[in-house]
Short mmCIF file of C-alpha atoms and ligand atoms in Angstrom, two decimals:
data_model
loop_
_atom_site.label_atom_id
_atom_site.label_comp_id
_atom_site.label_asym_id
_atom_site.label_seq_id
_atom_site.Cartn_x
_atom_site.Cartn_y
_atom_site.Cartn_z
CA UNK A 1 9.81 30.04 8.84
CA UNK A 2 13.16 29.26 6.53
CA UNK A 3 13.03 25.53 4.86
CA UNK A 4 14.76 22.78 6.13
CA UNK A 5 16.51 21.98 2.67
CA UNK A 6 19.50 20.63 3.46
CA UNK A 7 21.12 16.93 5.41
CA UNK A 8 23.78 16.31 6.96
CA UNK A 9 24.81 12.29 7.73
CA UNK A 10 27.78 11.96 9.26
CA UNK A 11 29.58 8.95 8.15
CA UNK A 12 32.93 8.88 9.40
CA UNK A 13 32.55 6.28 11.85
CA UNK A 14 35.13 3.70 12.42
CA UNK A 15 32.54 0.88 13.29
CA UNK A 16 34.45 -0.89 15.99
CA UNK A 17 31.13 -2.34 16.98
CA UNK A 18 31.31 -4.20 13.06
CA UNK A 19 34.43 -5.81 12.82
CA UNK A 20 35.86 -7.44 10.85
CA UNK A 21 33.25 -6.77 8.53
CA UNK A 22 34.64 -3.25 8.89
CA UNK A 23 37.59 -3.49 8.75
CA UNK A 24 38.27 -2.37 4.99
CA UNK A 25 34.17 -2.30 4.23
CA UNK A 26 32.79 1.61 5.98
CA UNK A 27 29.27 -0.22 8.43
CA UNK A 28 27.77 2.22 6.19
CA UNK A 29 28.59 0.32 3.21
CA UNK A 30 26.50 -2.94 4.78
CA UNK A 31 23.93 -3.59 3.36
CA UNK A 32 20.17 -4.18 4.62
CA UNK A 33 18.72 -6.73 1.53
CA UNK A 34 19.94 -4.93 -1.48
CA UNK A 35 20.80 -1.65 -0.82
CA UNK A 36 23.75 0.26 1.94
CA UNK A 37 22.71 1.30 4.74
CA UNK A 38 23.67 4.43 4.08
CA UNK A 39 21.03 4.48 1.30
CA UNK A 40 18.60 4.13 4.17
CA UNK A 41 19.16 7.88 5.23
CA UNK A 42 19.28 9.41 2.02
CA UNK A 43 16.35 7.60 0.63
CA UNK A 44 14.75 8.91 4.14
CA UNK A 45 16.25 12.77 3.40
CA UNK A 46 14.85 12.68 0.06
CA UNK A 47 11.44 11.43 1.12
CA UNK A 48 11.01 14.29 3.45
CA UNK A 49 12.31 16.93 0.67
CA UNK A 50 15.86 17.63 1.24
CA UNK A 51 17.50 19.20 -1.48
CA UNK A 52 21.48 18.71 -0.27
CA UNK A 53 22.94 16.36 1.51
CA UNK A 54 26.29 16.63 3.11
CA UNK A 55 27.91 13.68 3.77
CA UNK A 56 31.26 14.23 6.52
CA UNK A 57 33.58 10.91 6.14
CA UNK A 58 37.24 9.82 6.53
CA UNK A 59 39.45 8.22 5.02
CA UNK A 60 38.80 4.92 3.44
CA UNK A 61 34.99 6.34 2.95
CA UNK A 62 35.44 6.56 -0.95
CA UNK A 63 33.14 4.01 -1.87
CA UNK A 64 30.70 6.05 0.03
CA UNK A 65 31.37 8.75 -2.50
CA UNK A 66 31.18 6.05 -5.49
CA UNK A 67 27.75 4.49 -4.66
CA UNK A 68 26.35 7.65 -5.07
CA UNK A 69 28.36 8.93 -7.91
CA UNK A 70 26.97 8.45 -11.82
CA UNK A 71 28.84 4.47 -13.11
CA UNK A 72 28.95 5.24 -16.86
CA UNK A 73 30.77 1.78 -17.66
CA UNK A 74 28.33 -0.32 -15.41
CA UNK A 75 25.22 1.30 -16.99
CA UNK A 76 26.01 0.67 -20.39
CA UNK A 77 27.35 -2.75 -19.93
CA UNK A 78 23.70 -3.12 -18.45
CA UNK A 79 21.92 -1.37 -21.74
CA UNK A 80 24.17 -3.43 -23.78
CA UNK A 81 23.08 -6.68 -22.06
CA UNK A 82 19.25 -5.42 -22.22
CA UNK A 83 19.21 -5.75 -18.80
CA UNK A 84 17.01 -2.95 -17.77
CA UNK A 85 15.72 -4.04 -14.57
CA UNK A 86 19.12 -3.75 -13.28
CA UNK A 87 20.21 -0.74 -14.84
CA UNK A 88 17.02 1.22 -13.12
CA UNK A 89 18.32 -0.69 -9.82
CA UNK A 90 21.64 0.48 -9.88
CA UNK A 91 20.81 4.49 -10.95
CA UNK A 92 18.61 4.25 -7.99
CA UNK A 93 21.61 5.32 -6.30
CA UNK A 94 22.84 8.47 -8.17
CA UNK A 95 21.80 11.69 -6.39
CA UNK A 96 21.75 14.41 -8.79
CA UNK A 97 24.84 16.81 -9.82
CA UNK A 98 25.46 18.94 -7.02
CA UNK A 99 22.68 18.20 -4.57
CA UNK A 100 25.62 16.44 -2.76
CA UNK A 101 29.36 17.06 -1.34
CA UNK A 102 31.27 15.23 0.66
CA UNK A 103 33.52 16.49 3.50
CA UNK A 104 35.86 15.04 5.66
CA UNK A 105 36.66 14.46 9.20
CA UNK A 106 40.22 14.83 9.89
CA UNK A 107 40.35 13.30 13.41
CA UNK A 108 37.49 11.06 15.23
CA UNK A 109 37.06 13.97 17.11
CA UNK A 110 32.37 13.37 18.02
CA UNK A 111 29.89 13.97 16.38
CA UNK A 112 29.27 17.97 16.83
CA UNK A 113 32.65 17.77 15.75
CA UNK A 114 31.83 16.41 12.65
CA UNK A 115 28.82 18.49 12.30
CA UNK A 116 30.71 20.95 12.74
CA UNK A 117 32.90 20.32 9.59
CA UNK A 118 29.94 20.83 7.67
CA UNK A 119 29.30 24.25 8.98
CA UNK A 120 30.69 26.14 5.47
CA UNK A 121 28.33 23.52 3.73
CA UNK A 122 24.98 24.17 5.47
CA UNK A 123 25.42 27.88 6.07
CA UNK A 124 22.96 29.78 7.61
CA UNK A 125 20.14 27.99 7.51
CA UNK A 126 17.82 25.01 9.73
CA UNK A 127 19.24 21.97 8.76
CA UNK A 128 18.57 18.44 9.17
CA UNK A 129 20.98 15.28 10.56
CA UNK A 130 20.33 12.24 9.82
CA UNK A 131 23.02 9.28 11.77
CA UNK A 132 23.13 6.82 9.42
CA UNK A 133 23.56 3.41 11.59
CA UNK A 134 19.95 4.21 12.53
CA UNK A 135 17.07 2.55 10.32
CA UNK A 136 14.02 3.10 11.02
CA UNK A 137 10.69 1.24 9.20
CA UNK A 138 7.66 3.17 9.37
CA UNK A 139 5.17 4.33 7.01
CA UNK A 140 6.19 8.06 7.26
CA UNK A 141 9.71 8.80 7.20
CA UNK A 142 10.87 10.32 10.75
CA UNK A 143 12.07 13.05 9.21
CA UNK A 144 8.94 13.55 7.42
CA UNK A 145 6.98 12.89 10.62
CA UNK A 146 9.85 15.60 12.44
CA UNK A 147 9.59 18.56 9.93
CA UNK A 148 5.76 18.28 10.17
CA UNK A 149 6.16 18.76 14.05
CA UNK A 150 8.96 21.22 13.12
CA UNK A 151 6.37 23.60 11.13
CA UNK A 152 4.49 24.08 14.18
CA UNK A 153 7.66 23.89 17.17
CA UNK A 154 10.20 25.48 14.60
CA UNK A 155 13.81 26.39 16.94
CA UNK A 156 15.99 22.84 17.29
CA UNK A 157 14.36 19.77 17.81
CA UNK A 158 15.10 16.17 18.30
CA UNK A 159 13.55 12.46 17.20
CA UNK A 160 13.25 10.87 20.78
CA UNK A 161 11.61 7.64 21.80
CA UNK A 162 11.46 6.25 25.43
CA UNK A 163 14.18 3.52 26.85
CA UNK A 164 14.51 2.02 29.95
CA UNK A 165 16.16 3.51 32.30
CA UNK A 166 18.92 1.22 32.68
CA UNK A 167 20.12 2.45 29.04
CA UNK A 168 19.68 6.24 29.68
CA UNK A 169 23.81 5.98 29.50
CA UNK A 170 23.84 5.12 25.86
CA UNK A 171 21.95 8.07 24.70
CA UNK A 172 21.05 11.98 24.63
CA UNK A 173 18.28 12.62 27.61
CA UNK A 174 15.36 15.54 27.28
CA UNK A 175 14.94 17.40 30.51
CA UNK A 176 11.42 17.53 29.66
CA UNK A 177 9.63 20.87 30.75
CA UNK A 178 6.49 20.06 29.53
CA UNK A 179 5.26 16.97 27.31
CA UNK A 180 1.83 16.59 25.45
CA UNK A 181 3.07 12.68 24.66
CA UNK A 182 3.63 13.21 21.70
CA UNK A 183 6.15 17.05 21.95
CA UNK A 184 8.26 17.25 24.59
CA UNK A 185 9.74 21.31 25.55
CA UNK A 186 12.57 20.52 26.68
CA UNK A 187 14.78 22.49 29.46
CA UNK A 188 17.42 20.78 29.00
CA UNK A 189 19.30 17.73 26.94
CA UNK A 190 21.97 15.64 28.85
CA UNK A 191 24.77 13.36 26.88
CA UNK A 192 24.21 9.76 28.33
CA UNK A 193 23.47 10.09 31.82
CA UNK A 194 23.87 7.65 34.48
CA UNK A 195 20.21 6.44 35.30
CA UNK A 196 19.93 7.76 38.75
CA UNK A 197 20.57 11.00 37.28
CA UNK A 198 18.79 10.36 34.32
CA UNK A 199 16.21 14.14 34.05
CA UNK A 200 13.60 11.33 32.09
CA UNK A 201 13.71 8.43 29.83
CA UNK A 202 12.96 10.35 26.44
CA UNK A 203 16.44 9.51 24.20
CA UNK A 204 17.34 11.59 21.15
CA UNK A 205 16.61 9.15 17.95
CA UNK A 206 19.80 10.22 15.19
CA UNK A 207 17.36 12.53 13.78
CA UNK A 208 18.14 15.79 14.14
CA UNK A 209 16.31 19.50 13.06
CA UNK A 210 18.60 22.44 13.62
CA UNK A 211 19.54 25.73 13.65
CA UNK A 212 22.88 27.60 12.17
CA UNK A 213 23.24 28.90 15.68
CA UNK A 214 24.01 25.19 16.67
CA UNK A 215 27.03 25.62 14.56
CA UNK A 216 28.20 28.90 16.42
CA UNK A 217 27.90 26.65 19.80
CA UNK A 218 30.22 24.14 18.18
CA UNK A 219 33.28 27.03 17.44
CA UNK A 220 33.10 27.15 21.10
CA UNK A 221 32.55 23.80 22.29
CA UNK A 222 34.77 21.93 24.66
CA UNK A 223 34.84 18.17 24.61
CA UNK A 224 32.36 16.12 27.00
CA UNK A 225 30.87 12.54 27.55
CA UNK A 226 33.63 11.02 26.73
CA UNK A 227 36.08 13.27 26.00
CA UNK A 228 34.48 13.80 22.86
CA UNK A 229 32.88 17.38 21.03
CA UNK A 230 29.38 16.28 21.50
CA UNK A 231 25.97 17.65 19.71
CA UNK A 232 24.44 17.03 22.81
CA UNK A 233 26.11 19.56 24.26
CA UNK A 234 26.01 22.39 21.50
CA UNK A 235 22.41 21.55 21.45
CA UNK A 236 21.81 22.30 25.10
CA UNK A 237 24.07 25.39 25.08
CA UNK A 238 21.67 27.35 22.81
CA UNK A 239 18.32 26.65 25.27
CA UNK A 240 17.51 29.91 25.81
CA UNK A 241 18.48 31.52 22.11
CA UNK A 242 16.59 28.56 20.87
CA UNK A 243 13.48 26.53 22.52
CA UNK A 244 14.64 23.13 22.26
CA UNK A 245 11.70 20.09 21.68
CA UNK A 246 11.56 16.63 21.58
CA UNK A 247 9.23 14.46 18.92
CA UNK A 248 8.07 11.30 19.22
CA UNK A 249 8.82 9.20 16.15
CA UNK A 250 6.60 6.52 15.54
CA UNK A 251 7.86 3.34 13.75
CA UNK A 252 10.48 0.54 14.63
CA UNK A 253 14.13 1.61 14.99
CA UNK A 254 17.25 -1.12 14.32
CA UNK A 255 20.69 -0.11 15.84
CA UNK A 256 22.69 -1.44 12.49
CA UNK A 257 25.79 -1.40 14.96
CA UNK A 258 24.71 -4.22 16.72
CA UNK A 259 24.61 -7.45 14.94
CA UNK A 260 21.67 -8.70 16.13
CA UNK A 261 19.28 -5.48 14.99
CA UNK A 262 21.10 -5.34 11.42
CA UNK A 263 19.69 -9.42 11.18
CA UNK A 264 16.43 -8.53 12.59
CA UNK A 265 16.23 -5.08 10.15
CA UNK A 266 17.96 -6.96 7.26
CA UNK A 267 14.54 -9.94 7.63
CA UNK A 268 11.93 -6.98 8.92
CA UNK A 269 12.68 -5.40 5.60
CA UNK A 270 12.84 -8.37 3.41
CA UNK A 271 9.57 -9.36 4.80
CA UNK A 272 7.88 -6.52 3.74
CA UNK A 273 9.86 -6.43 0.13
CA UNK A 274 6.42 -8.75 -2.09
CA UNK A 275 9.05 -9.96 -4.28
CA UNK A 276 11.20 -11.56 -1.09
CA UNK A 277 8.53 -12.08 1.57
CA UNK A 278 7.06 -15.63 0.59
CA UNK A 279 10.23 -16.71 0.01
CA UNK A 280 12.59 -15.40 3.40
CA UNK A 281 9.31 -16.35 5.49
CA UNK A 282 9.71 -20.19 4.07
CA UNK A 283 13.38 -19.71 4.65
CA UNK A 284 12.84 -18.01 8.19
CA UNK A 285 10.91 -20.48 9.68
CA UNK A 286 12.15 -23.74 8.10
CA UNK A 287 16.03 -22.25 9.95
CA UNK A 288 13.64 -21.53 13.37
CA UNK A 289 11.83 -24.64 12.78
CA UNK A 290 14.15 -27.25 12.56
CA UNK A 291 17.27 -29.08 12.82
CA UNK A 292 19.44 -26.77 10.38
CA UNK A 293 20.92 -24.51 13.25
CA UNK A 294 21.17 -27.53 16.18
CA UNK A 295 22.87 -30.18 13.71
CA UNK A 296 25.51 -28.06 12.14
CA UNK A 297 28.69 -26.48 13.93
CA UNK A 298 29.11 -23.14 12.92
CA UNK A 299 32.96 -22.11 13.20
CA UNK A 300 32.97 -19.08 15.46
CA UNK A 301 37.07 -18.94 15.88
CA UNK A 302 39.47 -17.53 13.78
CA UNK A 303 40.51 -19.57 10.75
CA UNK A 304 44.05 -20.62 12.21
C1 G1P B 1 24.76 9.61 19.76
C2 G1P B 1 24.01 10.99 20.57
C3 G1P B 1 23.54 10.47 21.07
C4 G1P B 1 22.49 10.19 20.65
C5 G1P B 1 22.32 9.00 20.07
C6 G1P B 1 21.23 7.86 18.83
O1 G1P B 1 25.85 8.94 20.71
O2 G1P B 1 25.35 11.34 20.86
O3 G1P B 1 23.22 11.95 22.18
O4 G1P B 1 21.55 9.75 21.40
O5 G1P B 1 23.66 9.31 18.78
O6 G1P B 1 22.04 7.45 18.39
P1 G1P B 1 26.38 7.29 19.57
O7 G1P B 1 25.60 6.68 19.22
O8 G1P B 1 27.23 7.93 18.63
O9 G1P B 1 27.40 7.29 21.10
#
């Protein structure tokens, strides 16, 4: 079986769920604790042994490139001041030269189209896709869990988790032919079905291991749900040529396009950082227990 060496990180979305913050800041640069959301996807990919990262971006996203770059000026200032811990922190987001590429998706034509934009850089080998909005707190990083399952399934593999029936219309949903409680073999995959027609409650999380056939399928994939070229449809289109499985991924998932979940992710991740856990817990408990929230008027309206 060919190894999975490359990962695509689609990062072209407008971030309309996080306005006004994302008016001038890419949504991928919003932070969880002290690093941008996108860095968690990169760290997850690295932990799974991925060697090459392909980011698909759009206009206004150049800060992503800068974040992963070598920042000589900053490093020399920190070095000159003897700030070695900060220097190490700054360097921790660097990706080695030649190990990453940025490609543009010129128009927002859907997730399938975004992945297709990376096709020349993927070539003819299996690849991973990580949607950076979804961040996981897990003892084994989700993509690593998936690669373990992929060693037995091959073909196309999607990460899945069960969602309540009323939420099937937000996700790709698997139609399982068999299911051992960990891995399900699928006969179909449907993008955002309404609950009354959903084939199951097994929803696709933003983690995929795909065969290059999916790129060929995307070459001729017409628009699907929402008028967009859907990755889900292209994966479904290869069934028959490629087996499709879904693997349940262990861990807590945070959809960081959702305000509550982004706040929850900040809390959960900071409570797992030894140098922050005690002070964050104390602050959270104080805010929850006393009058801090109730007594102070927080302006929510636009400043006149
Ligand atoms: C995309 C996919 C969907 C998947 C979801 C996971 O949808 O199209 O199949 O379940 O990501 O987050 P989006 O969230 O971009 O609408």
